[in-house]
Amino acid sequence: IFHRMGRETELRGAQAGGGLVMTLDREGHNSFVGHKMVNAKRGDLTPSLESAFRQRRRRARHRGCQPHPAGLMACWHYRFGTSGPPAVRETHWQEWSPARQGRLWRLGEDGSWQDSWQTIHHRVTHNGDFETYEGFGSPLDVASSLGPWLEKALHLPSPAVIDSARIAGMMDLLICQGDWFAAVRWAFLSTLAAFPHTSPPQALKHWTSLFERAFMELAHELPPLERGGPSEVERSRMLTERIFPALRPDPLLVGRDDESLRCWILKAIQLFLHNDPYQAVRQFMEWARGSFGLVEIGRAHV
């Protein structure tokens, strides 16, 4: 499949390319195996990338990686440098945040919440022009406004200068399902933090612990949703009222009114429950302006 796609794509240009597939690692977690490269001056990109990827695949198998049982999920992209010379850093896939270990929650078959430590990692392939973003009420230029803001919001420098890297950064923020850290962060940025302000990293970790502690307590007290008891709406309200008194004394939140704090809490709960990769991409596409195609792929999606 890749060879056929590669030969067709070479008609447009083949200065650089990359590809990855999703696998299972030794522990049974989703994992990436991939490679990207700049084509040699008189090189043939498709067989060169195939050969390099084959070596990566062999090493991955020795580490215990296996083909994913759900099927083949792959991202392959060739780049023709229209805005600058080809470089591995600018080649797709693109990622902003490196893989991190985090506690993820999911509903088990019996309707109860189960948690596990997973590797959280998002990557994108993108072709076209991402020009402005309107998610904060007014159009933001991707290069001059959104990019610098993402560096503050994610507490990491931009991995590349191209607009695709900014999309990868937005995916890190928007994909929140089952991840209290991501849900609390994006809810804060989209409710309490007026652009271009962001969340303090140490405070964010502390707030996340308060959310998660209240959630765990309530989850142990209530029967699974499938077995009756309060509805999802009522459970969200109950959780909000548990989190609120824990957050209210925080010195960084003293100037916030009660209604704004409750709005932030409820937003985080909804993101935690529902903002899976599909919803995240939908929201991004509603606010993004430009002309492009996009694929998002990630590890540890709930």
PDB file of C-alpha atoms in Angstrom:
ATOM      1  CA  ILE A   1       0.000   0.000   0.000  1.00  0.00           C
ATOM      2  CA  PHE A   2       2.772   2.410   0.924  1.00  0.00           C
ATOM      3  CA  HIS A   3       4.783   1.648  -2.206  1.00  0.00           C
ATOM      4  CA  ARG A   4       1.811   2.397  -4.449  1.00  0.00           C
ATOM      5  CA  MET A   5       0.992   5.607  -2.561  1.00  0.00           C
ATOM      6  CA  GLY A   6       4.632   6.672  -2.618  1.00  0.00           C
ATOM      7  CA  ARG A   7       5.021   6.302  -6.345  1.00  0.00           C
ATOM      8  CA  GLU A   8       1.843   8.307  -6.977  1.00  0.00           C
ATOM      9  CA  THR A   9       2.855  11.050  -4.529  1.00  0.00           C
ATOM     10  CA  GLU A  10       6.301  11.389  -6.071  1.00  0.00           C
ATOM     11  CA  LEU A  11       4.633  13.020  -9.087  1.00  0.00           C
ATOM     12  CA  ARG A  12       4.078  16.109  -6.907  1.00  0.00           C
ATOM     13  CA  GLY A  13       7.458  16.043  -5.229  1.00  0.00           C
ATOM     14  CA  ALA A  14       9.568  13.810  -3.035  1.00  0.00           C
ATOM     15  CA  GLN A  15      12.049  15.937  -1.153  1.00  0.00           C
ATOM     16  CA  ALA A  16      11.295  14.287   2.213  1.00  0.00           C
ATOM     17  CA  GLY A  17       8.900  11.772   3.675  1.00  0.00           C
ATOM     18  CA  GLY A  18       7.903   9.858   6.757  1.00  0.00           C
ATOM     19  CA  GLY A  19       5.628   7.098   7.888  1.00  0.00           C
ATOM     20  CA  LEU A  20       4.484   5.324  10.995  1.00  0.00           C
ATOM     21  CA  VAL A  21       2.216   2.486  12.031  1.00  0.00           C
ATOM     22  CA  MET A  22       0.503   1.816  15.335  1.00  0.00           C
ATOM     23  CA  THR A  23       1.525  -1.382  17.113  1.00  0.00           C
ATOM     24  CA  LEU A  24       1.292  -2.979  20.542  1.00  0.00           C
ATOM     25  CA  ASP A  25       4.379  -2.844  22.740  1.00  0.00           C
ATOM     26  CA  ARG A  26       5.593  -5.522  25.137  1.00  0.00           C
ATOM     27  CA  GLU A  27       3.111  -4.389  27.829  1.00  0.00           C
ATOM     28  CA  GLY A  28       0.176  -4.444  25.410  1.00  0.00           C
ATOM     29  CA  HIS A  29      -0.063  -0.645  25.085  1.00  0.00           C
ATOM     30  CA  ASN A  30      -0.490   1.254  21.835  1.00  0.00           C
ATOM     31  CA  SER A  31       2.876   2.227  20.401  1.00  0.00           C
ATOM     32  CA  PHE A  32       4.325   3.949  17.308  1.00  0.00           C
ATOM     33  CA  VAL A  33       6.936   2.550  14.953  1.00  0.00           C
ATOM     34  CA  GLY A  34       8.056   4.944  12.258  1.00  0.00           C
ATOM     35  CA  HIS A  35      10.780   6.781  10.428  1.00  0.00           C
ATOM     36  CA  LYS A  36      11.172  10.004   8.440  1.00  0.00           C
ATOM     37  CA  MET A  37      13.983  11.206   6.231  1.00  0.00           C
ATOM     38  CA  VAL A  38      15.164  13.757   3.671  1.00  0.00           C
ATOM     39  CA  ASN A  39      15.732  12.286   0.250  1.00  0.00           C
ATOM     40  CA  ALA A  40      19.311  12.184  -1.016  1.00  0.00           C
ATOM     41  CA  LYS A  41      20.213  14.478  -3.918  1.00  0.00           C
ATOM     42  CA  ARG A  42      19.892  11.666  -6.474  1.00  0.00           C
ATOM     43  CA  GLY A  43      17.978   9.316  -4.229  1.00  0.00           C
ATOM     44  CA  ASP A  44      14.750   7.419  -4.770  1.00  0.00           C
ATOM     45  CA  LEU A  45      12.582   8.292  -1.780  1.00  0.00           C
ATOM     46  CA  THR A  46      10.087   5.439  -1.801  1.00  0.00           C
ATOM     47  CA  PRO A  47      12.559   2.500  -1.695  1.00  0.00           C
ATOM     48  CA  SER A  48      14.864   4.464   0.600  1.00  0.00           C
ATOM     49  CA  LEU A  49      12.081   5.078   3.097  1.00  0.00           C
ATOM     50  CA  GLU A  50      10.901   1.478   2.780  1.00  0.00           C
ATOM     51  CA  SER A  51      14.410   0.231   3.556  1.00  0.00           C
ATOM     52  CA  ALA A  52      14.851   2.530   6.568  1.00  0.00           C
ATOM     53  CA  PHE A  53      11.412   1.654   7.914  1.00  0.00           C
ATOM     54  CA  ARG A  54      12.165  -2.061   7.549  1.00  0.00           C
ATOM     55  CA  GLN A  55      15.123  -1.630   9.908  1.00  0.00           C
ATOM     56  CA  ARG A  56      12.948   0.201  12.440  1.00  0.00           C
ATOM     57  CA  ARG A  57      10.380  -2.574  12.204  1.00  0.00           C
ATOM     58  CA  ARG A  58      12.985  -5.258  12.906  1.00  0.00           C
ATOM     59  CA  ARG A  59      14.241  -3.405  15.973  1.00  0.00           C
ATOM     60  CA  ALA A  60      10.675  -2.934  17.188  1.00  0.00           C
ATOM     61  CA  ARG A  61       9.979  -6.653  16.894  1.00  0.00           C
ATOM     62  CA  HIS A  62      13.112  -7.395  18.939  1.00  0.00           C
ATOM     63  CA  ARG A  63      11.732  -5.041  21.631  1.00  0.00           C
ATOM     64  CA  GLY A  64       8.521  -7.073  21.732  1.00  0.00           C
ATOM     65  CA  CYS A  65       6.269  -4.940  19.515  1.00  0.00           C
ATOM     66  CA  GLN A  66       3.555  -6.752  17.586  1.00  0.00           C
ATOM     67  CA  PRO A  67       1.097  -5.808  14.836  1.00  0.00           C
ATOM     68  CA  HIS A  68      -1.989  -4.154  16.264  1.00  0.00           C
ATOM     69  CA  PRO A  69      -4.862  -6.676  16.507  1.00  0.00           C
ATOM     70  CA  ALA A  70      -7.477  -4.048  15.579  1.00  0.00           C
ATOM     71  CA  GLY A  71      -6.001  -3.716  12.091  1.00  0.00           C
ATOM     72  CA  LEU A  72      -3.560  -1.561  10.148  1.00  0.00           C
ATOM     73  CA  MET A  73      -3.447   2.086  11.194  1.00  0.00           C
ATOM     74  CA  ALA A  74      -0.732   4.016   9.402  1.00  0.00           C
ATOM     75  CA  CYS A  75       0.234   7.586   8.499  1.00  0.00           C
ATOM     76  CA  TRP A  76       2.502   8.264   5.526  1.00  0.00           C
ATOM     77  CA  HIS A  77       3.330  11.654   4.075  1.00  0.00           C
ATOM     78  CA  TYR A  78       5.652  13.079   1.423  1.00  0.00           C
ATOM     79  CA  ARG A  79       6.642  16.716   1.640  1.00  0.00           C
ATOM     80  CA  PHE A  80       7.523  19.141  -1.090  1.00  0.00           C
ATOM     81  CA  GLY A  81       9.086  22.159   0.630  1.00  0.00           C
ATOM     82  CA  THR A  82       7.125  25.178  -0.598  1.00  0.00           C
ATOM     83  CA  SER A  83       7.970  27.468   2.341  1.00  0.00           C
ATOM     84  CA  GLY A  84      11.528  26.321   3.017  1.00  0.00           C
ATOM     85  CA  PRO A  85      14.146  23.678   2.256  1.00  0.00           C
ATOM     86  CA  PRO A  86      13.383  20.072   3.240  1.00  0.00           C
ATOM     87  CA  ALA A  87      14.433  18.972   6.719  1.00  0.00           C
ATOM     88  CA  VAL A  88      13.587  16.027   8.963  1.00  0.00           C
ATOM     89  CA  ARG A  89      12.305  18.446  11.597  1.00  0.00           C
ATOM     90  CA  GLU A  90       9.728  19.863   9.172  1.00  0.00           C
ATOM     91  CA  THR A  91       8.718  16.474   7.745  1.00  0.00           C
ATOM     92  CA  HIS A  92       5.544  14.693   8.821  1.00  0.00           C
ATOM     93  CA  TRP A  93       4.475  13.145  11.076  1.00  0.00           C
ATOM     94  CA  GLN A  94       4.416  16.164  13.430  1.00  0.00           C
ATOM     95  CA  GLU A  95       4.218  16.141  17.222  1.00  0.00           C
ATOM     96  CA  TRP A  96       4.462  18.936  19.760  1.00  0.00           C
ATOM     97  CA  SER A  97       4.547  17.225  23.169  1.00  0.00           C
ATOM     98  CA  PRO A  98       6.736  14.154  23.593  1.00  0.00           C
ATOM     99  CA  ALA A  99       5.226  11.028  25.059  1.00  0.00           C
ATOM    100  CA  ARG A 100       4.261  11.373  28.722  1.00  0.00           C
ATOM    101  CA  GLN A 101       3.096   8.900  31.327  1.00  0.00           C
ATOM    102  CA  GLY A 102      -0.322   9.685  32.744  1.00  0.00           C
ATOM    103  CA  ARG A 103      -3.252   8.103  34.542  1.00  0.00           C
ATOM    104  CA  LEU A 104      -6.116   7.444  32.143  1.00  0.00           C
ATOM    105  CA  TRP A 105      -9.643   6.435  33.089  1.00  0.00           C
ATOM    106  CA  ARG A 106     -12.116   4.354  31.133  1.00  0.00           C
ATOM    107  CA  LEU A 107     -15.455   2.706  31.768  1.00  0.00           C
ATOM    108  CA  GLY A 108     -15.154  -1.044  32.183  1.00  0.00           C
ATOM    109  CA  GLU A 109     -17.604  -3.560  30.816  1.00  0.00           C
ATOM    110  CA  ASP A 110     -19.434  -3.565  34.151  1.00  0.00           C
ATOM    111  CA  GLY A 111     -19.926   0.210  33.997  1.00  0.00           C
ATOM    112  CA  SER A 112     -17.358   1.005  36.706  1.00  0.00           C
ATOM    113  CA  TRP A 113     -14.422   3.382  36.244  1.00  0.00           C
ATOM    114  CA  GLN A 114     -10.998   1.792  35.836  1.00  0.00           C
ATOM    115  CA  ASP A 115      -7.651   3.564  35.727  1.00  0.00           C
ATOM    116  CA  SER A 116      -4.231   2.639  34.384  1.00  0.00           C
ATOM    117  CA  TRP A 117      -0.937   4.397  33.692  1.00  0.00           C
ATOM    118  CA  GLN A 118      -0.501   4.796  29.956  1.00  0.00           C
ATOM    119  CA  THR A 119       1.812   6.510  27.522  1.00  0.00           C
ATOM    120  CA  ILE A 120      -0.025   9.539  26.114  1.00  0.00           C
ATOM    121  CA  HIS A 121       1.201  10.736  22.750  1.00  0.00           C
ATOM    122  CA  HIS A 122      -0.445  12.447  19.754  1.00  0.00           C
ATOM    123  CA  ARG A 123       0.830  12.873  16.211  1.00  0.00           C
ATOM    124  CA  VAL A 124      -0.633  14.409  13.071  1.00  0.00           C
ATOM    125  CA  THR A 125      -0.062  14.418   9.351  1.00  0.00           C
ATOM    126  CA  HIS A 126      -1.336  17.492   7.562  1.00  0.00           C
ATOM    127  CA  ASN A 127      -1.234  18.881   4.064  1.00  0.00           C
ATOM    128  CA  GLY A 128      -2.289  22.375   3.056  1.00  0.00           C
ATOM    129  CA  ASP A 129      -2.400  25.741   4.798  1.00  0.00           C
ATOM    130  CA  PHE A 130      -3.606  26.374   8.368  1.00  0.00           C
ATOM    131  CA  GLU A 131      -3.830  30.154   8.430  1.00  0.00           C
ATOM    132  CA  THR A 132      -5.918  31.426  11.364  1.00  0.00           C
ATOM    133  CA  TYR A 133      -7.665  30.051  14.453  1.00  0.00           C
ATOM    134  CA  GLU A 134     -10.906  31.520  15.847  1.00  0.00           C
ATOM    135  CA  GLY A 135     -11.388  29.472  19.011  1.00  0.00           C
ATOM    136  CA  PHE A 136     -10.823  32.441  21.332  1.00  0.00           C
ATOM    137  CA  GLY A 137     -13.355  34.812  19.833  1.00  0.00           C
ATOM    138  CA  SER A 138     -11.264  36.529  17.179  1.00  0.00           C
ATOM    139  CA  PRO A 139      -9.005  35.320  14.358  1.00  0.00           C
ATOM    140  CA  LEU A 140      -5.475  34.511  15.516  1.00  0.00           C
ATOM    141  CA  ASP A 141      -2.656  34.355  13.014  1.00  0.00           C
ATOM    142  CA  VAL A 142      -1.117  30.901  13.308  1.00  0.00           C
ATOM    143  CA  ALA A 143       2.516  31.988  13.054  1.00  0.00           C
ATOM    144  CA  SER A 144       2.529  35.241  15.011  1.00  0.00           C
ATOM    145  CA  SER A 145      -0.176  34.618  17.657  1.00  0.00           C
ATOM    146  CA  LEU A 146      -1.218  30.983  18.045  1.00  0.00           C
ATOM    147  CA  GLY A 147       2.302  29.539  17.847  1.00  0.00           C
ATOM    148  CA  PRO A 148       3.829  31.668  20.637  1.00  0.00           C
ATOM    149  CA  TRP A 149       0.742  31.082  22.796  1.00  0.00           C
ATOM    150  CA  LEU A 150       1.035  27.298  22.385  1.00  0.00           C
ATOM    151  CA  GLU A 151       4.608  27.442  23.670  1.00  0.00           C
ATOM    152  CA  LYS A 152       3.293  28.993  26.892  1.00  0.00           C
ATOM    153  CA  ALA A 153       0.196  26.786  27.144  1.00  0.00           C
ATOM    154  CA  LEU A 154       2.141  23.536  26.629  1.00  0.00           C
ATOM    155  CA  HIS A 155       5.307  24.766  28.402  1.00  0.00           C
ATOM    156  CA  LEU A 156       7.412  23.524  25.503  1.00  0.00           C
ATOM    157  CA  PRO A 157       9.115  25.276  22.575  1.00  0.00           C
ATOM    158  CA  SER A 158       7.697  24.722  19.116  1.00  0.00           C
ATOM    159  CA  PRO A 159       9.179  21.584  17.539  1.00  0.00           C
ATOM    160  CA  ALA A 160       9.080  23.099  14.032  1.00  0.00           C
ATOM    161  CA  VAL A 161       8.223  26.360  12.295  1.00  0.00           C
ATOM    162  CA  ILE A 162       5.543  24.933   9.995  1.00  0.00           C
ATOM    163  CA  ASP A 163       1.807  25.337  10.618  1.00  0.00           C
ATOM    164  CA  SER A 164       1.398  21.564  10.998  1.00  0.00           C
ATOM    165  CA  ALA A 165       3.265  21.710  14.298  1.00  0.00           C
ATOM    166  CA  ARG A 166       0.641  24.139  15.614  1.00  0.00           C
ATOM    167  CA  ILE A 167      -2.090  21.620  14.755  1.00  0.00           C
ATOM    168  CA  ALA A 168      -0.196  18.970  16.713  1.00  0.00           C
ATOM    169  CA  GLY A 169      -0.071  21.340  19.676  1.00  0.00           C
ATOM    170  CA  MET A 170      -3.800  21.943  19.506  1.00  0.00           C
ATOM    171  CA  MET A 171      -4.431  18.191  19.508  1.00  0.00           C
ATOM    172  CA  ASP A 172      -2.373  17.906  22.709  1.00  0.00           C
ATOM    173  CA  LEU A 173      -4.735  20.442  24.292  1.00  0.00           C
ATOM    174  CA  LEU A 174      -8.061  19.279  22.858  1.00  0.00           C
ATOM    175  CA  ILE A 175      -7.895  15.496  23.360  1.00  0.00           C
ATOM    176  CA  CYS A 176      -9.051  15.090  26.947  1.00  0.00           C
ATOM    177  CA  GLN A 177     -11.255  12.017  27.329  1.00  0.00           C
ATOM    178  CA  GLY A 178     -10.267   9.985  30.385  1.00  0.00           C
ATOM    179  CA  ASP A 179      -7.355  12.336  31.143  1.00  0.00           C
ATOM    180  CA  TRP A 180      -7.966  14.700  34.077  1.00  0.00           C
ATOM    181  CA  PHE A 181      -4.752  16.625  33.476  1.00  0.00           C
ATOM    182  CA  ALA A 182      -5.684  17.469  29.878  1.00  0.00           C
ATOM    183  CA  ALA A 183      -9.328  18.154  30.776  1.00  0.00           C
ATOM    184  CA  VAL A 184      -8.480  20.543  33.614  1.00  0.00           C
ATOM    185  CA  ARG A 185      -5.900  22.333  31.465  1.00  0.00           C
ATOM    186  CA  TRP A 186      -8.091  22.889  28.404  1.00  0.00           C
ATOM    187  CA  ALA A 187     -11.127  23.833  30.504  1.00  0.00           C
ATOM    188  CA  PHE A 188      -9.031  26.456  32.320  1.00  0.00           C
ATOM    189  CA  LEU A 189      -7.629  27.845  29.062  1.00  0.00           C
ATOM    190  CA  SER A 190     -11.065  28.020  27.434  1.00  0.00           C
ATOM    191  CA  THR A 191     -12.985  29.499  30.408  1.00  0.00           C
ATOM    192  CA  LEU A 192     -10.899  31.299  33.058  1.00  0.00           C
ATOM    193  CA  ALA A 193      -7.720  32.192  31.180  1.00  0.00           C
ATOM    194  CA  ALA A 194      -8.473  35.028  28.773  1.00  0.00           C
ATOM    195  CA  PHE A 195      -6.160  34.778  25.765  1.00  0.00           C
ATOM    196  CA  PRO A 196      -3.139  35.112  25.793  1.00  0.00           C
ATOM    197  CA  HIS A 197      -2.919  34.053  29.461  1.00  0.00           C
ATOM    198  CA  THR A 198      -2.181  30.401  30.282  1.00  0.00           C
ATOM    199  CA  SER A 199      -2.167  28.086  33.291  1.00  0.00           C
ATOM    200  CA  PRO A 200       0.812  27.925  35.722  1.00  0.00           C
ATOM    201  CA  PRO A 201       2.321  24.414  35.411  1.00  0.00           C
ATOM    202  CA  GLN A 202       2.631  23.653  39.147  1.00  0.00           C
ATOM    203  CA  ALA A 203      -0.854  24.968  39.884  1.00  0.00           C
ATOM    204  CA  LEU A 204      -2.224  22.857  37.048  1.00  0.00           C
ATOM    205  CA  LYS A 205      -0.798  19.682  38.583  1.00  0.00           C
ATOM    206  CA  HIS A 206      -2.253  20.594  41.967  1.00  0.00           C
ATOM    207  CA  TRP A 207      -5.687  21.369  40.532  1.00  0.00           C
ATOM    208  CA  THR A 208      -5.650  18.077  38.629  1.00  0.00           C
ATOM    209  CA  SER A 209      -5.014  16.164  41.863  1.00  0.00           C
ATOM    210  CA  LEU A 210      -8.045  17.854  43.475  1.00  0.00           C
ATOM    211  CA  PHE A 211     -10.293  16.978  40.545  1.00  0.00           C
ATOM    212  CA  GLU A 212      -9.091  13.380  40.462  1.00  0.00           C
ATOM    213  CA  ARG A 213      -9.419  12.861  44.217  1.00  0.00           C
ATOM    214  CA  ALA A 214     -13.026  14.070  44.240  1.00  0.00           C
ATOM    215  CA  PHE A 215     -13.816  11.965  41.173  1.00  0.00           C
ATOM    216  CA  MET A 216     -12.395   8.798  42.745  1.00  0.00           C
ATOM    217  CA  GLU A 217     -14.338   9.349  45.965  1.00  0.00           C
ATOM    218  CA  LEU A 218     -17.624   9.876  44.163  1.00  0.00           C
ATOM    219  CA  ALA A 219     -17.034   6.958  41.776  1.00  0.00           C
ATOM    220  CA  HIS A 220     -16.589   4.614  44.774  1.00  0.00           C
ATOM    221  CA  GLU A 221     -19.728   5.888  46.483  1.00  0.00           C
ATOM    222  CA  LEU A 222     -22.152   5.725  43.548  1.00  0.00           C
ATOM    223  CA  PRO A 223     -23.279   2.619  41.661  1.00  0.00           C
ATOM    224  CA  PRO A 224     -22.216   2.342  37.995  1.00  0.00           C
ATOM    225  CA  LEU A 225     -24.379   4.449  35.707  1.00  0.00           C
ATOM    226  CA  GLU A 226     -25.776   1.356  33.990  1.00  0.00           C
ATOM    227  CA  ARG A 227     -27.134   0.084  37.316  1.00  0.00           C
ATOM    228  CA  GLY A 228     -29.233   3.124  38.059  1.00  0.00           C
ATOM    229  CA  GLY A 229     -28.693   5.927  40.527  1.00  0.00           C
ATOM    230  CA  PRO A 230     -28.089   9.537  39.510  1.00  0.00           C
ATOM    231  CA  SER A 231     -27.985  10.464  35.835  1.00  0.00           C
ATOM    232  CA  GLU A 232     -24.830  11.734  34.161  1.00  0.00           C
ATOM    233  CA  VAL A 233     -26.057  15.311  34.527  1.00  0.00           C
ATOM    234  CA  GLU A 234     -26.717  14.847  38.234  1.00  0.00           C
ATOM    235  CA  ARG A 235     -23.384  13.096  38.760  1.00  0.00           C
ATOM    236  CA  SER A 236     -21.615  16.004  37.062  1.00  0.00           C
ATOM    237  CA  ARG A 237     -23.393  18.438  39.368  1.00  0.00           C
ATOM    238  CA  MET A 238     -22.488  16.362  42.439  1.00  0.00           C
ATOM    239  CA  LEU A 239     -18.846  16.200  41.353  1.00  0.00           C
ATOM    240  CA  THR A 240     -18.797  19.958  40.731  1.00  0.00           C
ATOM    241  CA  GLU A 241     -19.998  20.608  44.266  1.00  0.00           C
ATOM    242  CA  ARG A 242     -17.282  18.333  45.654  1.00  0.00           C
ATOM    243  CA  ILE A 243     -14.471  19.961  43.702  1.00  0.00           C
ATOM    244  CA  PHE A 244     -15.583  23.555  44.265  1.00  0.00           C
ATOM    245  CA  PRO A 245     -14.776  23.849  48.015  1.00  0.00           C
ATOM    246  CA  ALA A 246     -11.332  22.302  47.420  1.00  0.00           C
ATOM    247  CA  LEU A 247     -10.503  24.892  44.757  1.00  0.00           C
ATOM    248  CA  ARG A 248     -12.105  27.958  46.364  1.00  0.00           C
ATOM    249  CA  PRO A 249      -9.247  28.715  48.859  1.00  0.00           C
ATOM    250  CA  ASP A 250      -6.507  28.505  46.207  1.00  0.00           C
ATOM    251  CA  PRO A 251      -4.576  31.829  46.214  1.00  0.00           C
ATOM    252  CA  LEU A 252      -4.457  31.877  42.407  1.00  0.00           C
ATOM    253  CA  LEU A 253      -8.255  31.646  42.245  1.00  0.00           C
ATOM    254  CA  VAL A 254      -9.191  34.127  44.978  1.00  0.00           C
ATOM    255  CA  GLY A 255     -10.244  36.806  42.498  1.00  0.00           C
ATOM    256  CA  ARG A 256     -12.544  34.469  40.582  1.00  0.00           C
ATOM    257  CA  ASP A 257     -16.281  34.532  41.266  1.00  0.00           C
ATOM    258  CA  ASP A 258     -18.112  31.336  42.231  1.00  0.00           C
ATOM    259  CA  GLU A 259     -20.026  31.074  38.968  1.00  0.00           C
ATOM    260  CA  SER A 260     -16.836  31.218  36.888  1.00  0.00           C
ATOM    261  CA  LEU A 261     -15.199  28.525  39.006  1.00  0.00           C
ATOM    262  CA  ARG A 262     -18.211  26.230  38.663  1.00  0.00           C
ATOM    263  CA  CYS A 263     -18.219  26.842  34.906  1.00  0.00           C
ATOM    264  CA  TRP A 264     -14.560  25.776  34.724  1.00  0.00           C
ATOM    265  CA  ILE A 265     -15.196  22.664  36.800  1.00  0.00           C
ATOM    266  CA  LEU A 266     -18.220  21.590  34.766  1.00  0.00           C
ATOM    267  CA  LYS A 267     -16.355  22.213  31.509  1.00  0.00           C
ATOM    268  CA  ALA A 268     -13.476  20.006  32.699  1.00  0.00           C
ATOM    269  CA  ILE A 269     -15.907  17.222  33.620  1.00  0.00           C
ATOM    270  CA  GLN A 270     -17.540  17.315  30.189  1.00  0.00           C
ATOM    271  CA  LEU A 271     -14.160  17.268  28.460  1.00  0.00           C
ATOM    272  CA  PHE A 272     -13.032  14.341  30.604  1.00  0.00           C
ATOM    273  CA  LEU A 273     -16.157  12.376  29.710  1.00  0.00           C
ATOM    274  CA  HIS A 274     -16.566  13.163  26.030  1.00  0.00           C
ATOM    275  CA  ASN A 275     -13.623  14.891  24.296  1.00  0.00           C
ATOM    276  CA  ASP A 276     -12.169  11.888  22.493  1.00  0.00           C
ATOM    277  CA  PRO A 277      -9.962  12.338  19.392  1.00  0.00           C
ATOM    278  CA  TYR A 278     -12.995  12.500  17.089  1.00  0.00           C
ATOM    279  CA  GLN A 279     -14.624  15.307  19.074  1.00  0.00           C
ATOM    280  CA  ALA A 280     -11.289  17.099  19.398  1.00  0.00           C
ATOM    281  CA  VAL A 281     -10.719  17.113  15.641  1.00  0.00           C
ATOM    282  CA  ARG A 282     -14.305  18.241  15.029  1.00  0.00           C
ATOM    283  CA  GLN A 283     -13.875  21.177  17.381  1.00  0.00           C
ATOM    284  CA  PHE A 284     -10.547  22.108  15.849  1.00  0.00           C
ATOM    285  CA  MET A 285     -11.982  22.052  12.325  1.00  0.00           C
ATOM    286  CA  GLU A 286     -14.848  24.315  13.403  1.00  0.00           C
ATOM    287  CA  TRP A 287     -12.397  26.993  14.549  1.00  0.00           C
ATOM    288  CA  ALA A 288      -9.555  26.545  12.063  1.00  0.00           C
ATOM    289  CA  ARG A 289      -9.412  28.567   8.860  1.00  0.00           C
ATOM    290  CA  GLY A 290      -7.464  27.537   5.802  1.00  0.00           C
ATOM    291  CA  SER A 291      -7.484  24.756   3.240  1.00  0.00           C
ATOM    292  CA  PHE A 292      -5.983  21.450   4.307  1.00  0.00           C
ATOM    293  CA  GLY A 293      -6.378  17.776   5.060  1.00  0.00           C
ATOM    294  CA  LEU A 294      -5.622  16.301   8.473  1.00  0.00           C
ATOM    295  CA  VAL A 295      -5.063  12.919  10.112  1.00  0.00           C
ATOM    296  CA  GLU A 296      -4.671  12.544  13.896  1.00  0.00           C
ATOM    297  CA  ILE A 297      -3.281   9.399  15.453  1.00  0.00           C
ATOM    298  CA  GLY A 298      -2.487   8.850  19.109  1.00  0.00           C
ATOM    299  CA  ARG A 299      -1.495   6.395  21.781  1.00  0.00           C
ATOM    300  CA  ALA A 300      -3.661   5.530  24.749  1.00  0.00           C
ATOM    301  CA  HIS A 301      -6.937   6.813  23.307  1.00  0.00           C
ATOM    302  CA  VAL A 302      -9.714   5.700  25.671  1.00  0.00           C
TER     303      VAL A 302
END
